[in-house]
Structure formats: structure tokens, C-alpha cells
Coordinates of C-alpha atoms and ligand atoms in Angstrom, one line a residue:
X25 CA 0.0 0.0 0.0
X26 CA 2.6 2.3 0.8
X27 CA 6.4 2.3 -0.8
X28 CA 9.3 5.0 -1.5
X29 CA 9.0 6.5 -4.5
X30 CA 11.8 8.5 -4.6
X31 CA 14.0 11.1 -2.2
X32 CA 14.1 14.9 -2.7
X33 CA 17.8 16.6 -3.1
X34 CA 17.0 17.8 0.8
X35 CA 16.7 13.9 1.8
X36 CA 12.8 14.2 2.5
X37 CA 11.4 10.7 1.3
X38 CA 8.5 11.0 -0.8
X39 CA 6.0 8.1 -0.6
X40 CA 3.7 6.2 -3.5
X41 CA 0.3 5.2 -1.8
X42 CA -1.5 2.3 -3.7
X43 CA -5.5 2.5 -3.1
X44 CA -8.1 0.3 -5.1
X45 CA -11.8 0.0 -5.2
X46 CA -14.1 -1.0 -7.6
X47 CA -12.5 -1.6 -10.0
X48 CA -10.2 1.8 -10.1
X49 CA -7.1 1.8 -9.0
X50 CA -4.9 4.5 -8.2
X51 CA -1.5 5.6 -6.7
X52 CA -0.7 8.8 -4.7
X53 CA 2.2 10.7 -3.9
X54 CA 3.2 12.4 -0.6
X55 CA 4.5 14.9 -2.8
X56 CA 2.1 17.4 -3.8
X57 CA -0.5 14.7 -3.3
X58 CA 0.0 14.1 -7.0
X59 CA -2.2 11.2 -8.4
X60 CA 0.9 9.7 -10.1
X61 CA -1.4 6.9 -12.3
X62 CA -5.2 6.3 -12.0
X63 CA -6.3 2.9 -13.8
X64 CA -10.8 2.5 -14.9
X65 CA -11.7 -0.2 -17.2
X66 CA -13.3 0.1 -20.3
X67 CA -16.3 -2.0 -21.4
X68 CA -14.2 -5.1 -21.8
X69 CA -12.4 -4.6 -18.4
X70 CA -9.4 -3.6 -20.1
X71 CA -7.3 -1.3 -17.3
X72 CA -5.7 2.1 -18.5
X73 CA -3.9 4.7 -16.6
X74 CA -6.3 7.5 -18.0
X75 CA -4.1 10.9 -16.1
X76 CA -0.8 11.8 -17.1
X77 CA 1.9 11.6 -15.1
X78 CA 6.1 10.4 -14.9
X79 CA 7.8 7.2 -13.4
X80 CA 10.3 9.1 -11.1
X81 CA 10.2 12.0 -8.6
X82 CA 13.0 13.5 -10.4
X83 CA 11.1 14.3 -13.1
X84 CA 7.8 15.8 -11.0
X85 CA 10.6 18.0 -9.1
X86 CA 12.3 19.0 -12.5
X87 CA 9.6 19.4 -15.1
X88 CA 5.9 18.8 -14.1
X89 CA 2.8 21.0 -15.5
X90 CA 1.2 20.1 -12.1
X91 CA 0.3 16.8 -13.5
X92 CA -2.0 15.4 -10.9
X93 CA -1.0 17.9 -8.3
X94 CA -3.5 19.5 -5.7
X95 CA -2.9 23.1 -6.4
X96 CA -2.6 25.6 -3.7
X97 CA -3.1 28.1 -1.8
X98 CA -4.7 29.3 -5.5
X99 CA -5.9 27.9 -8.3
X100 CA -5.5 29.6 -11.4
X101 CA -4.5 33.6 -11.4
X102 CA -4.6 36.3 -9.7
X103 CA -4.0 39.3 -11.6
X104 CA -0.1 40.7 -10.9
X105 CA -0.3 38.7 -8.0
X106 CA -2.0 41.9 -6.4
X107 CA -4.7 42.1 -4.1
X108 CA -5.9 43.9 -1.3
X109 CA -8.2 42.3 1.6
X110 CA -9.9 44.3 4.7
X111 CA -7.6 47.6 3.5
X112 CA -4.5 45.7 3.2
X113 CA -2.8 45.4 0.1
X114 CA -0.5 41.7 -0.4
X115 CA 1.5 41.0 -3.2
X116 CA 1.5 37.2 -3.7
X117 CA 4.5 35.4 -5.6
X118 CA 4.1 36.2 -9.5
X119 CA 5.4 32.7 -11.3
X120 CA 3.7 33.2 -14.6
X121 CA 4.7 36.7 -16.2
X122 CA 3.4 39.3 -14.1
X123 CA 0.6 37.1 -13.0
X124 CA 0.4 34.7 -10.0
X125 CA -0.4 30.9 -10.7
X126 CA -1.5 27.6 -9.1
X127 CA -1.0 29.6 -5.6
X128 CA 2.7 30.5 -6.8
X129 CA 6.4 29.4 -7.4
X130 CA 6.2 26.9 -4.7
X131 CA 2.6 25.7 -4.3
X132 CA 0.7 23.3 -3.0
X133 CA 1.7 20.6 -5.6
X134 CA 5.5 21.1 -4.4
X135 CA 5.0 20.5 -0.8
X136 CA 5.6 17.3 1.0
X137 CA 1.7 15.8 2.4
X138 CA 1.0 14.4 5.3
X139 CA -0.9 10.9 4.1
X140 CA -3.0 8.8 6.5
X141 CA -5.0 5.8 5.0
X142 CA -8.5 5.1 6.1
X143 CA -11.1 2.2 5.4
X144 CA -14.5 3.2 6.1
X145 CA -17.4 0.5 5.9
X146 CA -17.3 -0.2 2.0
X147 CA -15.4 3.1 1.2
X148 CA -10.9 3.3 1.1
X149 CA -8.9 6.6 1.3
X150 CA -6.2 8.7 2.1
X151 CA -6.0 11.8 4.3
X152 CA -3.6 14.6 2.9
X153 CA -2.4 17.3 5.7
X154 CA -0.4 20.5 5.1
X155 CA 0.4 23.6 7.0
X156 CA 1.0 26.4 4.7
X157 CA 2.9 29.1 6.9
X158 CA 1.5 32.7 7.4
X159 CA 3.5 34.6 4.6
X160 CA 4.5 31.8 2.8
X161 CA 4.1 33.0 -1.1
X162 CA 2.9 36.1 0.4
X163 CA -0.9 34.7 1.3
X164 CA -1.6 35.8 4.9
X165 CA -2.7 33.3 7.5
X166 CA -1.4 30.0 8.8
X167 CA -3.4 28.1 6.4
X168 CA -4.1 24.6 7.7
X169 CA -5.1 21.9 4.8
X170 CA -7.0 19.0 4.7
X171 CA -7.5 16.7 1.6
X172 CA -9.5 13.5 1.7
X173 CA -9.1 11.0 -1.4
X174 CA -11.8 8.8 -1.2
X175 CA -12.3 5.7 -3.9
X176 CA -16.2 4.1 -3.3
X177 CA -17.0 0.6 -3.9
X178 CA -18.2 1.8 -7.3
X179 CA -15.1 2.8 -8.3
X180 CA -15.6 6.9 -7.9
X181 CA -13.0 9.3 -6.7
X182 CA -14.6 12.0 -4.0
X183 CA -12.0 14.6 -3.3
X184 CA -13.1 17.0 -0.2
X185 CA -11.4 20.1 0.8
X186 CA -10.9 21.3 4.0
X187 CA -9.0 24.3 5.6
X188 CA -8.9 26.6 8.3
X189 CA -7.1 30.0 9.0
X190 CA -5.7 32.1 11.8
X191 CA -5.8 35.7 9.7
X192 CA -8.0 36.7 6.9
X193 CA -6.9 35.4 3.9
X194 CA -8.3 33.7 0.1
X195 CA -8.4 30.3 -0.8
X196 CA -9.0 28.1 -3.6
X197 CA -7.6 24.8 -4.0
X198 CA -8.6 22.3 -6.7
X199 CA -7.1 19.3 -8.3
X200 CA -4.5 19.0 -11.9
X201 CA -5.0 15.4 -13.0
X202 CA -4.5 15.9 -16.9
X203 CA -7.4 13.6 -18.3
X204 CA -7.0 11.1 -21.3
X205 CA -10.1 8.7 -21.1
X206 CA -8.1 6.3 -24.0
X207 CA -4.9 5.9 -21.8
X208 CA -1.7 8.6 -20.9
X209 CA 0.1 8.6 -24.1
X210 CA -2.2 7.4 -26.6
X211 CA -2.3 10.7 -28.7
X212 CA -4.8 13.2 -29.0
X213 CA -7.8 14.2 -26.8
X214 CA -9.5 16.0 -29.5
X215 CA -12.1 13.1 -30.1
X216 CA -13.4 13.1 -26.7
X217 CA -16.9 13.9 -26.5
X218 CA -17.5 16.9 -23.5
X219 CA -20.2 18.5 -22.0
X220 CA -20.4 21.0 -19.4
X221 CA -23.6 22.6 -17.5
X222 CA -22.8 26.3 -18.2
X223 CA -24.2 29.3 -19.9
X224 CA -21.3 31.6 -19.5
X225 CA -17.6 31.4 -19.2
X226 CA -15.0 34.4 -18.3
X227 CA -13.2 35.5 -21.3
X228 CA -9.8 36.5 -20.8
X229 CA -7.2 39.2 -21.8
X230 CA -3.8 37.6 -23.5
X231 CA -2.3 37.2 -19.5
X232 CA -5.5 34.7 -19.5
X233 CA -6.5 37.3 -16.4
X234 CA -10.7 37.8 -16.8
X235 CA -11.5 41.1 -18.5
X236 CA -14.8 41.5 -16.4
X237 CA -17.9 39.9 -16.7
X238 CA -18.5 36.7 -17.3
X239 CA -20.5 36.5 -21.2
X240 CA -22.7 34.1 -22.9
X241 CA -21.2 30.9 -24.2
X242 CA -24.0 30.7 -27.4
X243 CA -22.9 31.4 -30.6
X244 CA -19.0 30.7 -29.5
X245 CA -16.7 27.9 -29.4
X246 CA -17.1 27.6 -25.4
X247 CA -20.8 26.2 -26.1
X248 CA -20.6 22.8 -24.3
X249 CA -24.3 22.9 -23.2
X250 CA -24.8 20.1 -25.7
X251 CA -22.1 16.9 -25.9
X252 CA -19.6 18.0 -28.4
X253 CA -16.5 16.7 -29.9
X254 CA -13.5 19.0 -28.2
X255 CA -11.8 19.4 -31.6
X256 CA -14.6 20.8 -33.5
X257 CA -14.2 24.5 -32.6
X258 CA -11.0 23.8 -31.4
X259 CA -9.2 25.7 -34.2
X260 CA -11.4 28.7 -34.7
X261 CA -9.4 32.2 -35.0
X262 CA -11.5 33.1 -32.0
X263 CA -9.6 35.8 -30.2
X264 CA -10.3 34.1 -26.9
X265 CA -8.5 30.4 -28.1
X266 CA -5.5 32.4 -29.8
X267 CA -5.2 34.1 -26.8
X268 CA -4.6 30.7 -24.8
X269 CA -3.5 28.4 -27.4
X270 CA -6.7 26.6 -27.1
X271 CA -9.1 26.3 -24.4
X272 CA -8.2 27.7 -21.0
X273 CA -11.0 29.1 -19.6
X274 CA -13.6 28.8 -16.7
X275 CA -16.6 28.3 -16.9
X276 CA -19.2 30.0 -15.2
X277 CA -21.6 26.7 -14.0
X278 CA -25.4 27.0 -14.3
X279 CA -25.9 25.8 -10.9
X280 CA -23.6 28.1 -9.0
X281 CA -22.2 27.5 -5.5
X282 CA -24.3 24.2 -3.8
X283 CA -24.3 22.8 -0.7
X284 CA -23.8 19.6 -2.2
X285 CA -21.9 18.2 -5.0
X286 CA -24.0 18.8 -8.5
X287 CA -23.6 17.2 -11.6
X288 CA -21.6 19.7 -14.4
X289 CA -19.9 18.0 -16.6
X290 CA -19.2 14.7 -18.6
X291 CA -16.4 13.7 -20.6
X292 CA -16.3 10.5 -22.6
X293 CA -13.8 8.6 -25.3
X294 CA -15.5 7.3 -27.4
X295 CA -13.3 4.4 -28.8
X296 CA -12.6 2.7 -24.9
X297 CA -15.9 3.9 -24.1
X298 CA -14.4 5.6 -20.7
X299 CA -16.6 8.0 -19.4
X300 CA -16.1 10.7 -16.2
X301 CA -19.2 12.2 -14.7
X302 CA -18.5 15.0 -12.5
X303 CA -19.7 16.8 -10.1
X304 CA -18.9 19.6 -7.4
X305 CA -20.1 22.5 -4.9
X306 CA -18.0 24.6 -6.6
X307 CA -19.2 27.6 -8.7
X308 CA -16.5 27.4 -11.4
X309 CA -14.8 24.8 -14.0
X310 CA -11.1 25.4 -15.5
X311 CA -11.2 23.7 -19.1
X312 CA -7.9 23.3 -20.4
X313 CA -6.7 21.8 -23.2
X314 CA -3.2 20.8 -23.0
X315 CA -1.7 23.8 -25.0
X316 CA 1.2 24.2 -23.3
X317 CA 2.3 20.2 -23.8
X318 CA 5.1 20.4 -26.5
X319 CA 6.7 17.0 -27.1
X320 CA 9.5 17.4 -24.6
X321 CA 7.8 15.4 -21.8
X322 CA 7.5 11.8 -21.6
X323 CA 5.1 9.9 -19.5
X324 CA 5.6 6.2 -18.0
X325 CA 4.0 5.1 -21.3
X326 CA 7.5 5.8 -22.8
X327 CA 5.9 8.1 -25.1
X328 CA 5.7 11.8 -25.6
X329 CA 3.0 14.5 -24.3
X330 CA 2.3 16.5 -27.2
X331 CA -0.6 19.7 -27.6
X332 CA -3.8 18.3 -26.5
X333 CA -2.9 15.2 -25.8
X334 CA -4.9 15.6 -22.3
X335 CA -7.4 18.0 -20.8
X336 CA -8.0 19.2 -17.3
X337 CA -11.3 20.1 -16.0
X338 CA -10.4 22.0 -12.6
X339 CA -13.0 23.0 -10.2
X340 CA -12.9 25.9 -8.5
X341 CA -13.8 29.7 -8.0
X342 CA -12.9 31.7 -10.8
X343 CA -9.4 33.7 -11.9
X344 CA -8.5 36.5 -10.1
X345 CA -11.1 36.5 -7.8
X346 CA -9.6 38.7 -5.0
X347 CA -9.8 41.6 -7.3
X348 CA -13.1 40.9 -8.6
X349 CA -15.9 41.7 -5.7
X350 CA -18.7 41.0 -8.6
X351 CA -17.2 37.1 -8.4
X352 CA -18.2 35.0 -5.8
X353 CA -15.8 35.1 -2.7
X354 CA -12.9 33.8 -2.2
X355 CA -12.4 35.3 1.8
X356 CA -11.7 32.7 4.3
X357 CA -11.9 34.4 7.6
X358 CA -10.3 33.0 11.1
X359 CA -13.4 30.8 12.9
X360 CA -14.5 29.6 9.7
X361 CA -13.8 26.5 7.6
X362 CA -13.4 26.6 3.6
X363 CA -14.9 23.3 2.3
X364 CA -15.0 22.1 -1.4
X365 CA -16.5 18.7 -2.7
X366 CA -15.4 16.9 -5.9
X367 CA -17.2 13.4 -7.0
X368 CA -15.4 12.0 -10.0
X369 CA -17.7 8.7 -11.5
X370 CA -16.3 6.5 -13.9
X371 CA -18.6 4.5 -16.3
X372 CA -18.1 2.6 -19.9
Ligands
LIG14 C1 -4.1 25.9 -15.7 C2 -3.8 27.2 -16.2 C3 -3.1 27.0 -17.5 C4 -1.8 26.2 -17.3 C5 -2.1 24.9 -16.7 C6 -0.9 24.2 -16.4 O1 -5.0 25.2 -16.4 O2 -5.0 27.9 -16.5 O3 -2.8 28.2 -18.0 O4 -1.0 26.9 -16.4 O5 -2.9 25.1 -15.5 O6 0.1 24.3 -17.3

């Protein structure tokens, strides 16, 4: 269940946690709580590890795109990695251009978890702990993390989020597994059938920083409200996709905020079959499209991550929601507790 993966150049030892339920299978690292390979069957049974990922540590430490990283203390931007909360102004490490990303140059996905197994009645897991420090990437407030990874006896994987503060501060911590429903490796993701429950998404300026309001998806290539191939619109001189190389976007979903989990989106292949329901509390979904994969990675397939050869479906808050009061809030406040719910089902 649990074996060294690897050893960081400090010495830490960084763990590989084995859980299986039915009839997925997946393996967790202590670093970054990365899901490092997550096996579903198709209709004949037939395992594949369907999220990218690399075979040694060296190579997360060295190179990753947060493949299968939980991403904190925030996901996606914040705008010059400026904000100001209660009157106070914090500048938060700026990683990508001016901009802040993924909760900065050393986020969540870099630090070393605590991991604690469970088995409850019918249901397995792990238990992820980390302290982020008050300052640490400039965020204010000892930030205290929980993470439970939960695989049902159906086979689903429940991610819920946890964390408390000591000082005013934002939050907004999602998950990076890159998704390819055919198997890591096995080319392009552009035949995968997707379809999200939203009417709007936030465009974006060329930093991929909202411009405002969020705008109707009809009449654009965003329009997922009905299944669609990914690659149809894919290549549209849309100022929004040249902007990002593709899709990178969030989507603003239909049924806003809940207090439990809600169906929003579903992704299928259509050759395995493979098919990921999804749903969340949160308000917001980060598509992405694999833009930024070039050919220069390679996973434990042996072979070579090239553009769009995965997609992410993060959910979250949206982009640069400290500087943007008409968004819903990102404030976590000392007394309270930030909670987020993610239910990932796998059928074929
Ligand atoms: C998110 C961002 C993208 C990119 C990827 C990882 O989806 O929005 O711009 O940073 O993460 O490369």
C-alpha cells in the first residue's frame, strides 16, 4: 500500500500510496498529493492509466505542469499577484509573467503531504495534511489543509477540501489530473466527446486574467451545453483560443455554489468507451486543453506528451477572484472553515 517513491535533493522521502476500489485503481504521492497513475476499465475490463503523469520523482521536481497535483493556496490567477483584503494590500509570488499561478512558485503541488489511509465501511482513502505558513508566497494566514481521497466501492474518486485559518486570507484549491479517457500517451484528446452545464464562461485578456464579466457561451466555441466533440471548434481564430493556445478558460456553471456536490460535466472517449461524470459544490470549471504540452515530456508510457494530448477540468472559483468583488468570494476568515467537494464517476 505504501512504498518510497523517490528522495528529494533535501533527503525528504517522498511516498507512493496504492488505493483500489471498484474496480479503479490508483497511486498517490506524498508529494504534492500528486495522483501519479489512475487505472478505470473500459467495457471489456481492459485497465488504462487514463491521467498523465512520470515514473520518477526527479522528473515531478524537474519538469511537471502540475500533472495530478493538488494546487494551492490558488488555483488559477490572480492578476499581478496583487490584491488587497480588509484595507490591506499583499502582493503574492508572481510565477507566470506578471501574474500569479497555481498559488505561486512553490505551491501546493510542491509540498511534501502528510498521508494517513482510512477504510470506512465499503469506502478506502487517504488523508492529505499541510500547514501552509503565514507569509508563505505572500498569502496571509497560517493556512491549515486537509485533503481526503476517497475511492467508493463503485469505483468513484470524492476529493473533499478542508481548511482553516488564523488571519484573513483567500483560498482556492482544486485538483490537476490531466485527463485522457483512451490511456496517458495514446495521442490526442480532441475526439473526446465533452459537456459542461454552463451558460457563460470568463473570457480573458492575452495574461488569461478575466477582463470583467462573465459572457454568454451561445454562438461561441465555449458552447458545451450540448455533448460536443473538443476538436470541432478547437481551431477557430477566436480571439479568446489564440489568446490561450486553445481552451483555458472557466466556466461559469449554471448551478452556482451548492451545498452539495452537482452534476456539471461529462467527458467520454469514445473508442474505450471511458466515461467521467463530474460533479462539485464549486461555482467554477477550468477547461484546459493541454496547449502548453510540446513534445519534450515523456510519461511512463514511454511516449511523448504533445498539444492536447490531455485535458483538465479543474473546479474551482474563478481567476483572479480577489480583485473581482462582482465574483463569488474567495475570503476565508479565522473561525470559519473553507470546504469544497469533488465526486469524480467512472462508467463505460
Ligand atoms: C491551468 C492554467 C493553465 C496552465 C495549466 C498548467 O489550467 O490555467 O494556463 O497553467 O494550468 O500548465
Amino acid at each position: 500500500m505504501k512504498s518510497l517513491f523517490g528522495t528529494l535533493a533535501d533527503g525528504t522521502e517522498v511516498h507512493s500510496w496504492s488505493l483500489a476500489n471498484g474496480g479503479t485503481r490508483m497511486k498517490v504521492l506524498s508529494y504534492g498529493g500528486i495522483v501519479q497513475s489512475l487505472e478505470i476499465p473500459d467495457g471489456l475490463g481492459q485497465l488504462a492509466n487514463v491521467s498523465l503523469g512520470f515514473d520518477t520523482i526527479e522528473d515531478y521536481v524537474a519538469k511537471s505542469p502540475y500533472f495530478g497535483a493538488l494546487i494551492g493556496r490558488f488555483g488559477n490567477r490572480i492578476g499581478e499577484g496583487r490584491f488587497t483584503l480588509d484595507g490591506e494590500a499583499y502582493d503574492v509570488n508572481s510565477n507566470d509573467a506578471v501574474n500569479s499561478l497555481h498559488g505561486g512558485a512553490k505551491g501546493f503541488d510542491k509540498k511534501v503531504w502528510d498521508i494517513e489511509p482510512f477504510t470506512k465501511g465499503s469506502d478506502v482513502g487517504l488523508y492529505l495534511y499541510c500547514t501552509s505558513a503565514d507569509g508563505e508566497m505572500g498569502y496571509p494566514g497560517t493556512l491549515k489543509v486537509k485533503v481526503t481521497y476517497t475511492l467508493t466501492k463503485h469505483g468513484d474518486w470524492r476529493i473533499d477540501y478542508e481548511a482553516t485559518t488564523d488571519k484573513t486570507t483567500v483560498v482556492n484549491l482544486t485538483s490537476h489530473v490531466y485527463w485522457n479517457l483512451a490511456g496517458e500517451g495514446s495521442g490526442t484528446i480532441e475526439n473526446h466527446e465533452l459537456k459542461i452545464a454552463a451558460s457563460r464562461y470568463t473570457p480573458v485578456d492575452s495574461g488569461l486574467i478575466p477582463t470583467g464579466e462573465p459572457a454568454p457561451v451561445a454562438g461561441t466555441p465555449f458552447d458545451f451545453r450540448r455533448t460536443k466533440v473538443i476538436g470541432e471548434n478547437l481551431r477557430e481564430a477566436h480571439q479568446q483560443l489564440l489568446y490561450a493556445k486553445g481552451i483555458d478558460h472557466n466556466w461559469v456553471l449554471d448551478k452556482g455554489i451548492s451545498p452539495k456536490p452537482e452534476w456539471i460535466a461529462t467527458l467520454k472517449d469514445p473508442s474505450s468507451g471511458r466515461t467521467l461524470r463530474m460533479a462539485t459544490t464549486e461555482p467554477g470549471l477550468q477547461f484546459y486543453s493541454g496547449n502548453f504540452l510540446d513534445g519534450t515530456l515523456v510519461g511512463p508510457s514511454g511516449r511523448a506528451y504533445r498539444q492536447g494530448d490531455a485535458l483538465c477540468l479543474e473546479t474551482q472559483h474563478f481567476p483572479d477572484s480577489p480583485n473581482r468583488p462582482s465574483f463569488p468570494s474567495t475570503v476565508l476568515r479565522p473561525g470559519q472553515t473553507y470546504r469544497s467537494t469533488t465526486i469524480h464517476s467512472f462508467s463505460r
